[in-house]
Amino acid sequence: MIVRKTEYIQEVGLVRVVACLSIILLHSIQFTIGFEWTEGSPLLDYALLTAAGILAFGTPAFVFISELLLSRSYPDRFPKAFYKKRILMILTPFVCMAVFYAIFANYDDPGRLPYVVVLNLMGDYHGWFVLVVFQFYVLHRLFTKFLSRIPAKVVLAAAFVINAAYLAFFNFVKQPSGGRLISFVWERGYWVPFLGWIFYFCLAYYCGRRYDDFLAALDRYKRWIVIGTLVAAAPVLFVNSLNVLGFGSKRVDMLPLSLMLILLLFLIAFKVKIRSRWLDLIDSCSFGIYLIHYFYLMLYSGLLDRTADLGYFEIPLLFAAALISSIVTVLAVNKLPFGKYILGRAGGRTGRNGSPGLAAPQKAQG
């Protein structure tokens, strides 16, 4: 079995921090002005929701990071304790927070708790990303045995077509009549299956296996990456102007843009060596921040709605308050003997061996 050294990768750390902050900011925007733009709303609302939709690239970025780290650290197979460790450190916090958010949203109606807990465990809260990551833990094992023998160009082309077709189906096919299950699948259930993220996974697999070549290619094609990012943004802005799709990463036209933004971030992280204790702190707490930040956004947003009307200034206030409160909470909970099983481990360099580093309730977009 080949197991490569799992040293901290500076580029991954910076991309993870940016992705984490992007998710918090987009949720702060949504809590301030809503999740959808309606005709007659201020133009600034449209601009902010468009920005929030672009910030949703953070979710594909976490998929990419998770598989890149897996491929780099375990190109052959997983060690024996791999699944046990991740069930304890990643899946257990996911379950704990699924119960926590169910109680928080339904404390006055305990009869609904079992139903909401089950929905949350199926991905009906923002921790759904963990379910995507675990699918890729399984897929990575299969990938190393079979698909690694197929030319990368063939795999990537097929993955892109499958990914785009899957997203296009749920973007443009009208929800059929049916019960709660059909409604759940069409509203957010389709976010969870790996088919909606398979292209990012496949590309990250090859980039992780040949990480040095990946960085060299970024440097060689840096001009085209910048141009490609601008070109990929054009159809997203055009579709937004039509107001026919929501603002988020689960759109077929977001597939090229998310890819280009991920490559652009890796390029920036490679060329500009940015280090600070603050960034290291966010990086080390990123998984817990992702799990708990939505609670603070709900709490502070509700408080502001009852006490003050700050308008658009609510966005930076929510962002800063949720981020700081989340970091403090993650560090405090980790002081408990069992804290790492509630909000994930914190305090050290994260995501060395395929931890999501992250990776909303009920209707959050990302």
Short mmCIF file of C-alpha atoms in Angstrom, two decimals:
data_model
loop_
_atom_site.label_atom_id
_atom_site.label_comp_id
_atom_site.label_asym_id
_atom_site.label_seq_id
_atom_site.Cartn_x
_atom_site.Cartn_y
_atom_site.Cartn_z
CA MET A 1 0.00 0.00 0.00
CA ILE A 2 1.31 3.42 -0.96
CA VAL A 3 0.76 6.08 1.68
CA ARG A 4 2.42 9.38 1.00
CA LYS A 5 3.44 11.81 3.68
CA THR A 6 0.57 14.01 4.81
CA GLU A 7 2.28 17.33 5.37
CA TYR A 8 0.24 20.49 5.47
CA ILE A 9 -0.35 21.87 1.96
CA GLN A 10 -0.29 25.66 2.04
CA GLU A 11 -2.42 26.09 -1.09
CA VAL A 12 -5.13 23.80 0.24
CA GLY A 13 -5.23 25.66 3.55
CA LEU A 14 -5.76 29.03 1.91
CA VAL A 15 -8.40 27.74 -0.53
CA ARG A 16 -10.23 26.08 2.35
CA VAL A 17 -10.27 29.32 4.35
CA VAL A 18 -11.60 31.32 1.37
CA ALA A 19 -14.26 28.68 0.71
CA CYS A 20 -15.28 28.68 4.37
CA LEU A 21 -15.59 32.46 4.46
CA SER A 22 -17.47 32.43 1.15
CA ILE A 23 -20.14 30.11 2.56
CA ILE A 24 -20.60 32.26 5.68
CA LEU A 25 -20.83 35.43 3.59
CA LEU A 26 -23.36 34.00 1.13
CA HIS A 27 -25.55 32.82 4.02
CA SER A 28 -25.22 36.27 5.63
CA ILE A 29 -26.49 37.82 2.40
CA GLN A 30 -29.39 35.39 2.24
CA PHE A 31 -30.40 36.03 5.82
CA THR A 32 -30.44 39.78 5.14
CA ILE A 33 -32.29 40.01 1.82
CA GLY A 34 -33.82 36.55 1.35
CA PHE A 35 -33.06 33.55 -0.82
CA GLU A 36 -34.74 34.64 -4.07
CA TRP A 37 -35.00 37.79 -6.14
CA THR A 38 -38.47 38.86 -7.19
CA GLU A 39 -39.43 41.41 -9.81
CA GLY A 40 -39.68 44.83 -8.29
CA SER A 41 -37.03 44.19 -5.66
CA PRO A 42 -34.13 46.65 -5.45
CA LEU A 43 -31.42 46.18 -8.04
CA LEU A 44 -28.86 45.93 -5.24
CA ASP A 45 -30.68 42.84 -3.97
CA TYR A 46 -30.14 41.25 -7.38
CA ALA A 47 -26.46 42.17 -7.34
CA LEU A 48 -25.99 40.77 -3.84
CA LEU A 49 -27.82 37.53 -4.64
CA THR A 50 -25.70 37.17 -7.77
CA ALA A 51 -22.60 37.60 -5.62
CA ALA A 52 -24.00 35.04 -3.17
CA GLY A 53 -24.56 32.59 -6.02
CA ILE A 54 -20.96 32.96 -7.15
CA LEU A 55 -19.74 32.57 -3.57
CA ALA A 56 -21.50 29.20 -3.57
CA PHE A 57 -18.46 27.85 -5.43
CA GLY A 58 -17.22 27.18 -1.89
CA THR A 59 -19.17 23.92 -1.80
CA PRO A 60 -17.55 22.47 -4.97
CA ALA A 61 -14.22 23.73 -3.63
CA PHE A 62 -14.61 21.53 -0.55
CA VAL A 63 -15.39 18.53 -2.75
CA PHE A 64 -12.28 19.26 -4.78
CA ILE A 65 -10.09 19.72 -1.70
CA SER A 66 -11.34 16.54 -0.03
CA GLU A 67 -10.56 14.33 -3.00
CA LEU A 68 -7.28 16.06 -3.82
CA LEU A 69 -6.05 15.31 -0.30
CA LEU A 70 -7.26 11.72 -0.50
CA SER A 71 -5.58 11.16 -3.84
CA ARG A 72 -2.32 12.73 -2.72
CA SER A 73 -2.17 10.92 0.62
CA TYR A 74 -3.65 7.55 -0.37
CA PRO A 75 -3.12 7.00 -4.12
CA ASP A 76 -3.25 3.22 -3.73
CA ARG A 77 -5.62 2.28 -0.90
CA PHE A 78 -6.80 3.39 2.53
CA PRO A 79 -5.20 2.32 5.82
CA LYS A 80 -7.20 -0.02 8.05
CA ALA A 81 -8.45 2.65 10.47
CA PHE A 82 -9.47 5.12 7.74
CA TYR A 83 -13.26 4.67 7.88
CA LYS A 84 -13.39 4.26 11.66
CA LYS A 85 -11.55 7.54 12.19
CA ARG A 86 -13.77 9.48 9.79
CA ILE A 87 -16.97 8.02 11.17
CA LEU A 88 -15.93 9.26 14.61
CA MET A 89 -14.51 12.64 13.58
CA ILE A 90 -16.77 13.63 10.66
CA LEU A 91 -19.95 11.55 10.57
CA THR A 92 -20.57 11.72 14.33
CA PRO A 93 -20.49 15.55 14.39
CA PHE A 94 -22.82 15.52 11.38
CA VAL A 95 -25.32 13.39 13.33
CA CYS A 96 -24.96 15.48 16.49
CA MET A 97 -25.64 18.71 14.63
CA ALA A 98 -28.55 17.14 12.73
CA VAL A 99 -30.20 16.49 16.10
CA PHE A 100 -29.17 19.92 17.43
CA TYR A 101 -30.73 21.83 14.52
CA ALA A 102 -33.88 19.71 14.69
CA ILE A 103 -34.30 20.58 18.39
CA PHE A 104 -33.50 24.26 17.82
CA ALA A 105 -36.08 24.60 15.05
CA ASN A 106 -38.79 22.53 16.76
CA TYR A 107 -38.30 23.00 20.51
CA ASP A 108 -41.94 24.09 20.79
CA ASP A 109 -43.25 21.08 18.85
CA PRO A 110 -41.47 17.96 20.17
CA GLY A 111 -43.84 15.70 18.25
CA ARG A 112 -42.10 16.74 15.01
CA LEU A 113 -38.60 16.03 16.26
CA PRO A 114 -38.23 12.42 15.03
CA TYR A 115 -39.45 13.40 11.55
CA VAL A 116 -37.14 16.42 11.32
CA VAL A 117 -34.15 14.47 12.64
CA VAL A 118 -34.64 11.85 9.93
CA LEU A 119 -34.88 14.55 7.26
CA ASN A 120 -31.73 16.22 8.56
CA LEU A 121 -29.87 12.91 8.46
CA MET A 122 -30.96 12.61 4.82
CA GLY A 123 -29.38 15.98 4.09
CA ASP A 124 -32.12 18.48 4.95
CA TYR A 125 -29.78 20.78 6.82
CA HIS A 126 -26.52 22.44 5.80
CA GLY A 127 -24.44 19.50 6.99
CA TRP A 128 -25.56 17.59 3.87
CA PHE A 129 -22.10 18.16 2.44
CA VAL A 130 -20.72 15.49 4.81
CA LEU A 131 -22.89 12.90 3.05
CA VAL A 132 -21.31 13.89 -0.27
CA VAL A 133 -17.82 13.52 1.16
CA PHE A 134 -18.55 10.02 2.51
CA GLN A 135 -19.76 8.91 -0.89
CA PHE A 136 -16.43 9.99 -2.31
CA TYR A 137 -14.57 8.03 0.35
CA VAL A 138 -16.19 4.94 -1.14
CA LEU A 139 -15.81 6.11 -4.72
CA HIS A 140 -12.12 6.88 -4.22
CA ARG A 141 -11.51 3.28 -3.19
CA LEU A 142 -13.22 2.01 -6.34
CA PHE A 143 -11.53 4.66 -8.46
CA THR A 144 -8.03 3.55 -7.50
CA LYS A 145 -8.83 -0.04 -8.45
CA PHE A 146 -10.55 0.40 -11.79
CA LEU A 147 -10.85 3.88 -13.28
CA SER A 148 -7.19 4.73 -12.74
CA ARG A 149 -6.49 2.47 -15.73
CA ILE A 150 -8.64 4.60 -18.04
CA PRO A 151 -7.09 7.66 -19.74
CA ALA A 152 -7.73 10.83 -17.75
CA LYS A 153 -9.18 12.67 -20.76
CA VAL A 154 -11.85 10.00 -21.19
CA VAL A 155 -12.74 9.97 -17.50
CA LEU A 156 -12.92 13.76 -17.21
CA ALA A 157 -15.01 14.17 -20.35
CA ALA A 158 -17.47 11.50 -19.22
CA ALA A 159 -17.62 12.94 -15.71
CA PHE A 160 -18.33 16.44 -17.02
CA VAL A 161 -21.18 15.20 -19.25
CA ILE A 162 -22.70 13.14 -16.43
CA ASN A 163 -22.39 15.99 -13.93
CA ALA A 164 -23.84 18.57 -16.32
CA ALA A 165 -26.70 16.30 -17.40
CA TYR A 166 -27.61 15.51 -13.80
CA LEU A 167 -27.75 19.15 -12.79
CA ALA A 168 -29.57 20.17 -15.97
CA PHE A 169 -32.25 17.57 -15.31
CA PHE A 170 -33.13 18.98 -11.90
CA ASN A 171 -32.64 22.58 -13.08
CA PHE A 172 -35.05 22.38 -16.00
CA VAL A 173 -37.41 19.41 -15.50
CA LYS A 174 -40.51 20.46 -13.63
CA GLN A 175 -41.16 18.71 -10.34
CA PRO A 176 -43.69 15.93 -10.87
CA SER A 177 -46.72 15.66 -8.67
CA GLY A 178 -46.20 13.45 -5.68
CA GLY A 179 -45.81 13.34 -1.95
CA ARG A 180 -43.25 14.73 0.46
CA LEU A 181 -40.43 12.54 -0.84
CA ILE A 182 -40.70 13.88 -4.39
CA SER A 183 -40.85 17.43 -3.08
CA PHE A 184 -37.80 16.85 -0.90
CA VAL A 185 -35.78 15.37 -3.76
CA TRP A 186 -36.57 18.25 -6.12
CA GLU A 187 -36.02 20.99 -3.55
CA ARG A 188 -32.73 19.80 -2.04
CA GLY A 189 -32.48 16.00 -1.99
CA TYR A 190 -30.78 15.93 -5.38
CA TRP A 191 -27.88 17.91 -3.89
CA VAL A 192 -26.60 14.85 -2.00
CA PRO A 193 -25.94 12.11 -4.64
CA PHE A 194 -22.36 12.10 -5.92
CA LEU A 195 -23.50 12.55 -9.54
CA GLY A 196 -23.93 16.25 -8.86
CA TRP A 197 -20.25 16.55 -7.91
CA ILE A 198 -18.53 13.81 -9.90
CA PHE A 199 -16.56 16.10 -12.22
CA TYR A 200 -14.91 17.98 -9.35
CA PHE A 201 -14.06 14.65 -7.76
CA CYS A 202 -12.48 13.18 -10.88
CA LEU A 203 -10.42 16.26 -11.64
CA ALA A 204 -9.22 16.46 -8.02
CA TYR A 205 -8.24 12.79 -8.16
CA TYR A 206 -5.78 13.42 -10.99
CA CYS A 207 -4.55 16.72 -9.53
CA GLY A 208 -3.83 15.05 -6.20
CA ARG A 209 -1.93 12.16 -7.74
CA ARG A 210 0.34 14.57 -9.60
CA TYR A 211 0.13 17.61 -7.39
CA ASP A 212 3.45 19.14 -8.40
CA ASP A 213 2.50 18.84 -12.07
CA PHE A 214 -0.86 20.41 -11.22
CA LEU A 215 0.82 23.46 -9.69
CA ALA A 216 3.20 23.73 -12.63
CA ALA A 217 0.26 23.63 -15.05
CA LEU A 218 -1.49 26.40 -13.11
CA ASP A 219 1.60 28.59 -13.43
CA ARG A 220 1.99 27.76 -17.12
CA TYR A 221 -1.60 28.57 -18.01
CA LYS A 222 -2.23 31.38 -15.50
CA ARG A 223 -3.32 33.86 -18.18
CA TRP A 224 -5.89 31.42 -19.56
CA ILE A 225 -7.19 30.68 -16.07
CA VAL A 226 -7.93 34.36 -15.50
CA ILE A 227 -9.54 34.73 -18.93
CA GLY A 228 -11.45 31.48 -18.48
CA THR A 229 -12.88 32.68 -15.17
CA LEU A 230 -14.25 35.83 -16.78
CA VAL A 231 -15.68 33.88 -19.72
CA ALA A 232 -17.30 31.30 -17.43
CA ALA A 233 -18.93 34.09 -15.41
CA ALA A 234 -20.75 35.48 -18.46
CA PRO A 235 -23.44 32.75 -18.82
CA VAL A 236 -24.03 32.75 -15.06
CA LEU A 237 -24.69 36.50 -15.08
CA PHE A 238 -26.92 36.14 -18.14
CA VAL A 239 -29.02 33.36 -16.60
CA ASN A 240 -29.30 35.37 -13.38
CA SER A 241 -30.73 38.27 -15.37
CA LEU A 242 -33.48 35.95 -16.61
CA ASN A 243 -34.33 34.92 -13.04
CA VAL A 244 -35.17 31.37 -14.13
CA LEU A 245 -32.88 29.49 -11.72
CA GLY A 246 -31.96 29.99 -8.10
CA PHE A 247 -28.70 31.44 -6.85
CA GLY A 248 -26.40 28.57 -5.88
CA SER A 249 -23.79 26.01 -6.90
CA LYS A 250 -26.27 23.34 -8.02
CA ARG A 251 -26.74 24.90 -11.44
CA VAL A 252 -25.39 23.48 -14.66
CA ASP A 253 -23.94 26.86 -15.70
CA MET A 254 -22.07 27.08 -12.38
CA LEU A 255 -20.04 23.98 -13.23
CA PRO A 256 -17.45 25.77 -15.43
CA LEU A 257 -17.36 28.87 -13.23
CA SER A 258 -16.83 26.91 -10.01
CA LEU A 259 -14.02 24.98 -11.68
CA MET A 260 -12.30 28.16 -12.88
CA LEU A 261 -12.65 29.85 -9.49
CA ILE A 262 -11.10 26.82 -7.78
CA LEU A 263 -8.17 26.84 -10.21
CA LEU A 264 -7.79 30.61 -9.82
CA LEU A 265 -7.67 30.32 -6.05
CA PHE A 266 -5.06 27.57 -6.18
CA LEU A 267 -3.04 29.71 -8.57
CA ILE A 268 -3.20 32.71 -6.23
CA ALA A 269 -2.32 30.55 -3.22
CA PHE A 270 0.63 29.08 -5.12
CA LYS A 271 1.99 32.43 -6.30
CA VAL A 272 1.27 34.52 -3.20
CA LYS A 273 2.41 32.86 0.01
CA ILE A 274 -0.04 34.30 2.53
CA ARG A 275 0.34 33.20 6.14
CA SER A 276 -1.18 34.56 9.34
CA ARG A 277 -2.32 33.21 12.68
CA TRP A 278 -5.87 34.34 11.92
CA LEU A 279 -6.00 32.34 8.68
CA ASP A 280 -4.45 29.33 10.40
CA LEU A 281 -7.10 29.57 13.13
CA ILE A 282 -9.97 29.63 10.63
CA ASP A 283 -8.39 26.73 8.74
CA SER A 284 -8.02 24.62 11.87
CA CYS A 285 -11.64 25.26 12.91
CA SER A 286 -13.20 25.20 9.44
CA PHE A 287 -15.26 22.01 9.83
CA GLY A 288 -16.77 23.14 13.11
CA ILE A 289 -17.32 26.66 11.76
CA TYR A 290 -19.25 25.20 8.86
CA LEU A 291 -21.46 23.14 11.16
CA ILE A 292 -22.28 25.83 13.75
CA HIS A 293 -22.23 29.14 11.84
CA TYR A 294 -25.81 28.75 10.59
CA PHE A 295 -27.07 28.59 14.18
CA TYR A 296 -25.50 31.96 14.95
CA LEU A 297 -26.86 33.47 11.76
CA MET A 298 -30.36 32.41 12.75
CA LEU A 299 -29.84 33.68 16.30
CA TYR A 300 -28.38 37.08 15.42
CA SER A 301 -30.66 37.64 12.46
CA GLY A 302 -33.72 37.04 14.62
CA LEU A 303 -32.36 39.37 17.28
CA LEU A 304 -31.71 42.16 14.76
CA ASP A 305 -35.14 41.74 13.20
CA ARG A 306 -36.70 42.46 16.59
CA THR A 307 -34.43 45.30 17.69
CA ALA A 308 -32.96 47.22 14.75
CA ASP A 309 -33.23 47.81 11.02
CA LEU A 310 -29.68 48.04 9.71
CA GLY A 311 -30.50 47.48 6.07
CA TYR A 312 -27.58 46.15 4.06
CA PHE A 313 -25.18 46.85 6.93
CA GLU A 314 -26.64 43.72 8.52
CA ILE A 315 -24.61 41.60 6.09
CA PRO A 316 -21.10 42.44 7.38
CA LEU A 317 -22.37 42.44 10.97
CA LEU A 318 -23.88 38.96 10.63
CA PHE A 319 -20.77 37.72 8.85
CA ALA A 320 -18.35 38.95 11.51
CA ALA A 321 -20.53 37.93 14.46
CA ALA A 322 -21.22 34.44 13.12
CA LEU A 323 -17.57 33.84 12.25
CA ILE A 324 -16.18 34.97 15.61
CA SER A 325 -18.90 33.21 17.60
CA SER A 326 -18.35 30.00 15.64
CA ILE A 327 -14.60 30.02 16.24
CA VAL A 328 -15.05 30.65 19.97
CA THR A 329 -17.64 27.87 20.17
CA VAL A 330 -15.50 25.34 18.30
CA LEU A 331 -12.49 26.04 20.52
CA ALA A 332 -14.60 25.95 23.69
CA VAL A 333 -16.38 22.70 22.77
CA ASN A 334 -13.02 21.11 21.96
CA LYS A 335 -11.99 21.69 25.57
CA LEU A 336 -14.48 18.98 26.51
CA PRO A 337 -13.24 15.37 26.44
CA PHE A 338 -15.87 14.49 23.84
CA GLY A 339 -15.95 17.88 22.09
CA LYS A 340 -14.27 16.66 18.91
CA TYR A 341 -17.22 14.32 18.34
CA ILE A 342 -19.67 17.25 18.44
CA LEU A 343 -18.07 19.89 16.22
CA GLY A 344 -15.02 18.11 14.88
CA ARG A 345 -11.42 18.46 15.96
CA ALA A 346 -9.85 21.91 16.20
CA GLY A 347 -6.57 23.48 17.20
CA GLY A 348 -4.21 21.93 14.66
CA ARG A 349 -3.66 21.84 10.93
CA THR A 350 -6.74 20.26 9.36
CA GLY A 351 -7.67 18.30 6.34
CA ARG A 352 -4.42 16.46 5.78
CA ASN A 353 -5.88 13.14 4.77
CA GLY A 354 -9.09 13.99 3.05
CA SER A 355 -11.03 15.58 5.85
CA PRO A 356 -13.57 17.93 4.31
CA GLY A 357 -12.19 20.76 6.37
CA LEU A 358 -15.77 21.59 6.15
CA ALA A 359 -17.29 20.85 3.44
CA ALA A 360 -27.95 24.52 5.43
CA PRO A 361 -31.01 24.32 8.06
CA GLN A 362 -33.82 23.69 5.92
CA LYS A 363 -33.60 26.05 2.95
CA ALA A 364 -30.06 27.31 2.93
CA GLN A 365 -28.34 27.52 -0.41
CA GLY A 366 -24.72 26.76 -1.15
#
